[in-house]
PDB file of C-alpha atoms in Angstrom:
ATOM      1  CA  UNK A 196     145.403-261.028 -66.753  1.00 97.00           C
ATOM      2  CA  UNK A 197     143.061-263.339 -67.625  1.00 97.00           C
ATOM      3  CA  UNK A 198     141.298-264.889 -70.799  1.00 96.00           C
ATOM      4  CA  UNK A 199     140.024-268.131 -72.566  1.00 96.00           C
ATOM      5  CA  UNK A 200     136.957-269.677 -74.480  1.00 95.00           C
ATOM      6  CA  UNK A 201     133.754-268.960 -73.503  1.00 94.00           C
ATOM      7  CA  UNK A 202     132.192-271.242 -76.078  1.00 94.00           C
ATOM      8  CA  UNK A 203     135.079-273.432 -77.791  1.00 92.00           C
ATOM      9  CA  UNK A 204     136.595-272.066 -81.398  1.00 89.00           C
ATOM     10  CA  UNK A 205     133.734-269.389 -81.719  1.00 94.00           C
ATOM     11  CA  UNK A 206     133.752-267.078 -78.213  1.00 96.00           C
ATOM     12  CA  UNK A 207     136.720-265.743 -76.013  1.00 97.00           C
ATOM     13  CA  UNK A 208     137.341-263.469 -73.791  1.00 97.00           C
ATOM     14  CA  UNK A 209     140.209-261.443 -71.991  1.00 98.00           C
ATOM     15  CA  UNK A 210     140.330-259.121 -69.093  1.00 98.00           C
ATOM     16  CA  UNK A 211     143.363-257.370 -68.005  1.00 98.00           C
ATOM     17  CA  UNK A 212     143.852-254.920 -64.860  1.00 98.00           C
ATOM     18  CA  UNK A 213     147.263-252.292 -63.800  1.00 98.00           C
ATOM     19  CA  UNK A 214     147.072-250.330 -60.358  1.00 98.00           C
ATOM     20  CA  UNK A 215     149.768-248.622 -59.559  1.00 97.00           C
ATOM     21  CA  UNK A 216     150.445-246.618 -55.985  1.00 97.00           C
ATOM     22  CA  UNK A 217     153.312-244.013 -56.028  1.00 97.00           C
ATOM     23  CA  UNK A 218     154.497-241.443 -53.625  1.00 97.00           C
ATOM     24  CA  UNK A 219     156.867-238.599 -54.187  1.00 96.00           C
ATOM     25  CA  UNK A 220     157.958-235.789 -51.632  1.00 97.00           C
ATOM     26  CA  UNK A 221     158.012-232.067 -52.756  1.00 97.00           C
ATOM     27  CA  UNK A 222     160.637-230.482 -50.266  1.00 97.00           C
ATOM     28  CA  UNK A 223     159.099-227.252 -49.791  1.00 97.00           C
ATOM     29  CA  UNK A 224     161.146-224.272 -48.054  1.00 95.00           C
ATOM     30  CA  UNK A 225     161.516-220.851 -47.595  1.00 95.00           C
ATOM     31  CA  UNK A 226     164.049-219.366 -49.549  1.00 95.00           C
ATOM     32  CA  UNK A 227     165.593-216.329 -47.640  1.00 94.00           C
ATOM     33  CA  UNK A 228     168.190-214.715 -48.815  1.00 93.00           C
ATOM     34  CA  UNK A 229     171.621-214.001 -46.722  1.00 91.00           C
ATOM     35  CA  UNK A 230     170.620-209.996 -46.736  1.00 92.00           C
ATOM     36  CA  UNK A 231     167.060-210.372 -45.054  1.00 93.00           C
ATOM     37  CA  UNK A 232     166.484-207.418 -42.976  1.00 93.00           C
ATOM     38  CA  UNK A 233     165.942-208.648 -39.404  1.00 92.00           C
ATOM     39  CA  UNK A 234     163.357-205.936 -37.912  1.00 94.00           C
ATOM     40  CA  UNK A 235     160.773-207.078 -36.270  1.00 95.00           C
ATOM     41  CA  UNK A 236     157.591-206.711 -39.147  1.00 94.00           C
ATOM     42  CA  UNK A 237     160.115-208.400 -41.308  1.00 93.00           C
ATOM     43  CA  UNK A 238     160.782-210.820 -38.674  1.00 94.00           C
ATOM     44  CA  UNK A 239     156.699-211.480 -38.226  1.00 96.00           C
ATOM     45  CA  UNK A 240     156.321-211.885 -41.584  1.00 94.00           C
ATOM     46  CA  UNK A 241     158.473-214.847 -41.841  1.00 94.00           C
ATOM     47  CA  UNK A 242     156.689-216.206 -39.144  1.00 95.00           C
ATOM     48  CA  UNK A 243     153.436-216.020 -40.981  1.00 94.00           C
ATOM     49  CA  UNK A 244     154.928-217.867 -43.903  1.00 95.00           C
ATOM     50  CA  UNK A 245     156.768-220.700 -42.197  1.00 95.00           C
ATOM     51  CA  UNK A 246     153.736-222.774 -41.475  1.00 95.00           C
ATOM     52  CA  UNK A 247     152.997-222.488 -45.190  1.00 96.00           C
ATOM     53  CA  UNK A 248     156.196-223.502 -45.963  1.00 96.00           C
ATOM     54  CA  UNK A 249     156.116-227.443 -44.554  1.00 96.00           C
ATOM     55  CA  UNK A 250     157.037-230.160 -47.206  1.00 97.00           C
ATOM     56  CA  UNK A 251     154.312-232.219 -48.688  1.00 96.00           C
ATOM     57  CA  UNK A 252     153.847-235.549 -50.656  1.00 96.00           C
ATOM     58  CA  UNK A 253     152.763-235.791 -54.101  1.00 96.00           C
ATOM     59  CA  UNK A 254     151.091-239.087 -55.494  1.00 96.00           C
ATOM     60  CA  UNK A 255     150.277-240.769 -58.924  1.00 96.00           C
ATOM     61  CA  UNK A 256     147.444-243.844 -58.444  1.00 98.00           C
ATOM     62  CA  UNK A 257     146.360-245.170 -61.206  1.00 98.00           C
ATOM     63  CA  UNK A 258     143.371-247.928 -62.093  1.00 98.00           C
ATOM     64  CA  UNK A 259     143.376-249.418 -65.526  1.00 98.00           C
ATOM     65  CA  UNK A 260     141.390-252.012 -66.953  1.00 97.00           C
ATOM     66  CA  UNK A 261     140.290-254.070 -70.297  1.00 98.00           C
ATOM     67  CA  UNK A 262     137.978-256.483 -71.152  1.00 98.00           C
ATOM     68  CA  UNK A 263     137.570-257.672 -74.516  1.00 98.00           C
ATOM     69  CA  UNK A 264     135.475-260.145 -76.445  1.00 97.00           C
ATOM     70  CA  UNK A 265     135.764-261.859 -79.521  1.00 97.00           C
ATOM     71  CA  UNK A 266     132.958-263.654 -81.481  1.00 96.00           C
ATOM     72  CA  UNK A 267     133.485-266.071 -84.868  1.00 94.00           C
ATOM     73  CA  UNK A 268     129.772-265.688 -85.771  1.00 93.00           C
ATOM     74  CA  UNK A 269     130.708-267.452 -89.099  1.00 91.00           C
ATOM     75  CA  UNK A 270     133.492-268.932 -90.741  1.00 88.00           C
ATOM     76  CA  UNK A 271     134.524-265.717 -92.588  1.00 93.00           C
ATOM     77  CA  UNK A 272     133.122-262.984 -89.830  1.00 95.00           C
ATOM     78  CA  UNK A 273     134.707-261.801 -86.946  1.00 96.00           C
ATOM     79  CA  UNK A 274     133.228-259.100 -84.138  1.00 97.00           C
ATOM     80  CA  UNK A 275     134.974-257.642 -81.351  1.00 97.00           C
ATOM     81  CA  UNK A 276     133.737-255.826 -78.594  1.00 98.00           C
ATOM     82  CA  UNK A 277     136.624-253.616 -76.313  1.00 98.00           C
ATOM     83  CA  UNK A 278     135.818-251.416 -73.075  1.00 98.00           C
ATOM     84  CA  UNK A 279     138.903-249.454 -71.704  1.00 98.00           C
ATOM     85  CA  UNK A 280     138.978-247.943 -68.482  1.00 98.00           C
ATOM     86  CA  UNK A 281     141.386-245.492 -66.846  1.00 98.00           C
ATOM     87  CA  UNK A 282     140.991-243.522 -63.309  1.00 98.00           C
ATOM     88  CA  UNK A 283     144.172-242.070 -62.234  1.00 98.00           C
ATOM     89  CA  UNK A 284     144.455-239.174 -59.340  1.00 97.00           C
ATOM     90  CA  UNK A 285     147.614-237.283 -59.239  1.00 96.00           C
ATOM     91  CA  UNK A 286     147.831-235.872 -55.930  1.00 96.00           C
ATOM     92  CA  UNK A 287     149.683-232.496 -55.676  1.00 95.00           C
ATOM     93  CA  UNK A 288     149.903-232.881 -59.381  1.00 94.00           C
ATOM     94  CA  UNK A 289     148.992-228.931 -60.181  1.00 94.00           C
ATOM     95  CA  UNK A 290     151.488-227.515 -59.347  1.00 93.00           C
ATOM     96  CA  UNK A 291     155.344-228.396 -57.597  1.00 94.00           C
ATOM     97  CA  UNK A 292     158.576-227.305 -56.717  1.00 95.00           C
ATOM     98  CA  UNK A 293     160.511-226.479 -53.625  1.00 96.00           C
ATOM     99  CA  UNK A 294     159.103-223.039 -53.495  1.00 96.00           C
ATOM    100  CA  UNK A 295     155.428-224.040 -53.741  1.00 96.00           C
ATOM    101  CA  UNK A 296     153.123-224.011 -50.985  1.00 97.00           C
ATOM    102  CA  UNK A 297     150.911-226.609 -50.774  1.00 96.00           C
ATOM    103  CA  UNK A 298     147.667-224.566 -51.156  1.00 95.00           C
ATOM    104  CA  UNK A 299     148.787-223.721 -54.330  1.00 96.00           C
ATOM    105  CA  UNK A 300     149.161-227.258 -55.757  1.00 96.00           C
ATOM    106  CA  UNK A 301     145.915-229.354 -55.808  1.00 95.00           C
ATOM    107  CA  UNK A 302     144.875-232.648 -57.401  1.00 96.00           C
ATOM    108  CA  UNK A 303     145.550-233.710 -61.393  1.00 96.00           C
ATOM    109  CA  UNK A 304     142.515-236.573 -62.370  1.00 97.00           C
ATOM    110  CA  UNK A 305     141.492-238.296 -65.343  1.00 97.00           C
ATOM    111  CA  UNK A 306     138.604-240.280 -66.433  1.00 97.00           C
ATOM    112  CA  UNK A 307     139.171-242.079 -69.348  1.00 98.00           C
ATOM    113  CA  UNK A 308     136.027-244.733 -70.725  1.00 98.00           C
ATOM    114  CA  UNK A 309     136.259-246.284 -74.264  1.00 98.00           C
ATOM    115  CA  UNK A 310     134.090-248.549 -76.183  1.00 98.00           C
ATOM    116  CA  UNK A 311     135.141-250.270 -79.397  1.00 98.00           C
ATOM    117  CA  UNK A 312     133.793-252.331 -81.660  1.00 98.00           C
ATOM    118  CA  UNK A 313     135.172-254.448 -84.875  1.00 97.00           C
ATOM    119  CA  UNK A 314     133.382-256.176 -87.692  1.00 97.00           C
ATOM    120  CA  UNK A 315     135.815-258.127 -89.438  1.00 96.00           C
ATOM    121  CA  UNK A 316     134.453-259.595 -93.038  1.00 96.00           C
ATOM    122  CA  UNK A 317     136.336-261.611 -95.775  1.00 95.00           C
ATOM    123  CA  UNK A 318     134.314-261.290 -98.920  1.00 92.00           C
ATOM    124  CA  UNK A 319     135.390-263.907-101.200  1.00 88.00           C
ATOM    125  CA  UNK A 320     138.561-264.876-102.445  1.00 88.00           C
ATOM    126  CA  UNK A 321     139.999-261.057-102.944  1.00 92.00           C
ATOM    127  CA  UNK A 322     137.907-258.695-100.776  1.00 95.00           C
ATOM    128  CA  UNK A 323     138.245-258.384 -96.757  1.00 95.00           C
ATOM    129  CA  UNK A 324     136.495-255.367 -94.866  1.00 97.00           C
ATOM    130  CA  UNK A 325     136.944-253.971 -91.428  1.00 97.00           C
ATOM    131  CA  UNK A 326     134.082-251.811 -89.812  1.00 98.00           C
ATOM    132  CA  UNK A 327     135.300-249.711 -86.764  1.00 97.00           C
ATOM    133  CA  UNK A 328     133.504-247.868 -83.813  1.00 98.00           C
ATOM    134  CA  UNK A 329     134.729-246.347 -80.873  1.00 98.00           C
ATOM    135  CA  UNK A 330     133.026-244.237 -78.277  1.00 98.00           C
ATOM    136  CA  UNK A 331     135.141-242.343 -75.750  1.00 98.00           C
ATOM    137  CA  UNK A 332     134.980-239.674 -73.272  1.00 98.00           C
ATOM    138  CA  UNK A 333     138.196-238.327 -71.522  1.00 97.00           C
ATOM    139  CA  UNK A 334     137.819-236.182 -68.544  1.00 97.00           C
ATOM    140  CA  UNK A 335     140.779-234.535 -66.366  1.00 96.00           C
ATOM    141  CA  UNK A 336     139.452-232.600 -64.070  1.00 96.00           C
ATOM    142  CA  UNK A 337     142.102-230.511 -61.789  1.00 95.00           C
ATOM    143  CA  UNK A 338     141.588-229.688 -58.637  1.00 95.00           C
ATOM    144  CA  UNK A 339     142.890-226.642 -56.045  1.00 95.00           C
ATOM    145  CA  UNK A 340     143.814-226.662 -52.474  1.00 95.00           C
ATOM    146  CA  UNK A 341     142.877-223.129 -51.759  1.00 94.00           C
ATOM    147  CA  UNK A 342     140.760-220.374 -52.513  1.00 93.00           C
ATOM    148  CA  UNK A 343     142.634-217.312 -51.434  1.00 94.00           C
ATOM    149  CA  UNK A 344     144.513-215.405 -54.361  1.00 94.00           C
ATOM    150  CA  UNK A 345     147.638-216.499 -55.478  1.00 95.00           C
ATOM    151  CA  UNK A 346     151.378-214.501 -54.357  1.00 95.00           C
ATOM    152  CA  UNK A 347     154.808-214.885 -54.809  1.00 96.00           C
ATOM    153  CA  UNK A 348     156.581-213.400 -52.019  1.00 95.00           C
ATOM    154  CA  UNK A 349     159.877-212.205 -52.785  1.00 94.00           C
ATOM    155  CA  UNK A 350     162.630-210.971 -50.794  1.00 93.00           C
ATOM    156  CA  UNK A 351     165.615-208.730 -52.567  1.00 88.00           C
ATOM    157  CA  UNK A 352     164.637-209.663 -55.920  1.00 90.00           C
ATOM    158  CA  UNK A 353     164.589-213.754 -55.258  1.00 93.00           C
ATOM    159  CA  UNK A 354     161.952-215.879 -54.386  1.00 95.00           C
ATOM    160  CA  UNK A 355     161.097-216.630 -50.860  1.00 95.00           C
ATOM    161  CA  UNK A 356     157.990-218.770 -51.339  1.00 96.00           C
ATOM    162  CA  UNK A 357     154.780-219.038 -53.591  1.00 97.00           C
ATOM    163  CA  UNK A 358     151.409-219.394 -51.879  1.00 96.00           C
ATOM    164  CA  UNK A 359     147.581-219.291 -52.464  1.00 95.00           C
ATOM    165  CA  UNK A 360     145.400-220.898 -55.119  1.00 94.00           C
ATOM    166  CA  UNK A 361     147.150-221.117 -58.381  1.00 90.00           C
ATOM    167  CA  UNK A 362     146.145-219.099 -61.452  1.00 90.00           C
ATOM    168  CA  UNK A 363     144.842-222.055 -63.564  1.00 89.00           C
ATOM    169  CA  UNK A 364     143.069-224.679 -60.974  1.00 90.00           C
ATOM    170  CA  UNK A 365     140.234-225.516 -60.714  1.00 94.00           C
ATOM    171  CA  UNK A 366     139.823-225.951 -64.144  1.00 93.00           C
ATOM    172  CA  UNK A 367     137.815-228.963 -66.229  1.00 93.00           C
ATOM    173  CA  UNK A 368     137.861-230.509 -69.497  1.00 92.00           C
ATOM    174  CA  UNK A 369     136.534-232.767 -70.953  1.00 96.00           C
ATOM    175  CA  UNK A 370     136.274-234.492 -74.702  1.00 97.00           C
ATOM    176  CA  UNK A 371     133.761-236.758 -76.211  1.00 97.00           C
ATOM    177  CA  UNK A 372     134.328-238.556 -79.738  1.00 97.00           C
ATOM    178  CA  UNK A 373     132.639-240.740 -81.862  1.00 98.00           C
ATOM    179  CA  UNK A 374     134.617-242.641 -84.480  1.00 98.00           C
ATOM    180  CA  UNK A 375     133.344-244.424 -87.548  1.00 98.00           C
ATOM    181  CA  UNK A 376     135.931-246.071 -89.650  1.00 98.00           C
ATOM    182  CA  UNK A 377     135.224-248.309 -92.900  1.00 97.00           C
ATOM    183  CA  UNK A 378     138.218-250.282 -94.565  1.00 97.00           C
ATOM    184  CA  UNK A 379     138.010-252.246 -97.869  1.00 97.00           C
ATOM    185  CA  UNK A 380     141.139-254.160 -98.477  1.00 96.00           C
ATOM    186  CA  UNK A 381     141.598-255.955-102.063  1.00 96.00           C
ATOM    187  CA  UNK A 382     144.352-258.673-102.724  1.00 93.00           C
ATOM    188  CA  UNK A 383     145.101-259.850-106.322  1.00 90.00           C
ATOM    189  CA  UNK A 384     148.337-261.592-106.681  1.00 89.00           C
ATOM    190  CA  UNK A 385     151.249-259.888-105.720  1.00 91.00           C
ATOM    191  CA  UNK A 386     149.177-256.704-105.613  1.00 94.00           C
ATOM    192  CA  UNK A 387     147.198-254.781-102.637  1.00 94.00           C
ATOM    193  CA  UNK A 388     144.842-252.021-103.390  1.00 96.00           C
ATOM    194  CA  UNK A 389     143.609-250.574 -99.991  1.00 95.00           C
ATOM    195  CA  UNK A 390     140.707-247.913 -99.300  1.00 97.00           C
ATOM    196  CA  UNK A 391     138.054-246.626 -97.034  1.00 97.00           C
ATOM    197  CA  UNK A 392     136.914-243.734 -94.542  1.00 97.00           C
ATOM    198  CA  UNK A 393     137.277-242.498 -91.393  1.00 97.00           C
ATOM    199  CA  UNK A 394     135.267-239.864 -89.593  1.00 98.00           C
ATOM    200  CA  UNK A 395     135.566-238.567 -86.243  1.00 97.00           C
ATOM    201  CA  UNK A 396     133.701-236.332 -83.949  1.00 97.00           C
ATOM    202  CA  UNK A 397     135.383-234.442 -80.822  1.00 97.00           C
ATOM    203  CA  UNK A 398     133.078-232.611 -78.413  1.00 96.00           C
ATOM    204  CA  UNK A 399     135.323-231.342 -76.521  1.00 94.00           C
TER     205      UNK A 399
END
């Protein structure tokens, strides 16, 4: 974190980053019932699924950062200008559990970029307005680790292990708003009268 004047009682500034590194194991194994048959195709079988079945690591890292401005252009207006940025990757974030495969887990992401800005007015002795725009766009894109078809292999009715691409990765969305907000704020004594608009716009 850092911030300060860039030009003394009218500009500042203030920056701020988070990363963040995390690991997590999924234990992954094959669940086979006591009453497996023991013939050999049976037998072969679960030797074509072991491999599928090793353990694997899951991870959340995340990149955040702000920087923000702040402007007195006169003695009764304020503007503020505020970028927000997010990248985060979720390894193994699809899909989990100690059943799953790793083919049929892939990678979780988001994109996150925002832009706002604030025009801050008093009018008079009894008025103050706030303009507001923001511009965002939020993408989370998710990812798979496999493009064969996705099973669950079952053995007398109970799960033995879950493998292939899963049924909803890859997959993409995305959103993009626009936001214009007015607010008029009136004081009069003990009294507060507030009013305004806000419109926004998702593209999504």
């Amino acid at each position: 974190v850092a911030g300060g004047p860039i030009v003394e009682d009218k500009h500042f500034f203030f920056v701020n980053y988070d990363g963040q590194r995390n690991t997590q194991p999924n234990a992954v194994f094959l669940n086979l019932p006591a009453t497996t048959p023991t013939d050999p195709d049976t037998l072969a079988a679960i030797e074509t699924l072991r491999p599928l079945a090793q353990s694997w690591e899951r991870t959340q890292n995340q990149d955040v950062f702000l920087v923000k401005t702040d402007h007195q252009l006169t003695g009764s207006q304020r503007v503020t200008l505020r970028y927000n940025h997010q990248n985060f990757s979720g390894g193994g974030f699809e899909n989990g559990g100690a059943q799953t495969s790793f083919e049929t887990t892939g990678a979780s992401k988001v994109y996150t970029r925002t832009f706002n800005t604030t025009l801050a007015s008093v009018i008079g002795a009894s008025l103050f307005n706030e303009v507001r725009f923001q511009y965002a766009r939020d993408r989370e894109p998710g990812e798979s680790n496999s493009d064969r078809p996705q099973a669950t292999i079952r053995q007398g009715g109970t799960t033995a292990l879950v493998i292939g691409r899963n049924f909803f990765s890859p997959r993409e969305t995305t959103i993009e708003r626009l936001q214009f907000a007015d607010t008029l704020t009136w004081v009069r004594g003990a009294h507060k009268v507030r009013t305004g608009l806000d419109l926004q716009f998702d593209d999504i």
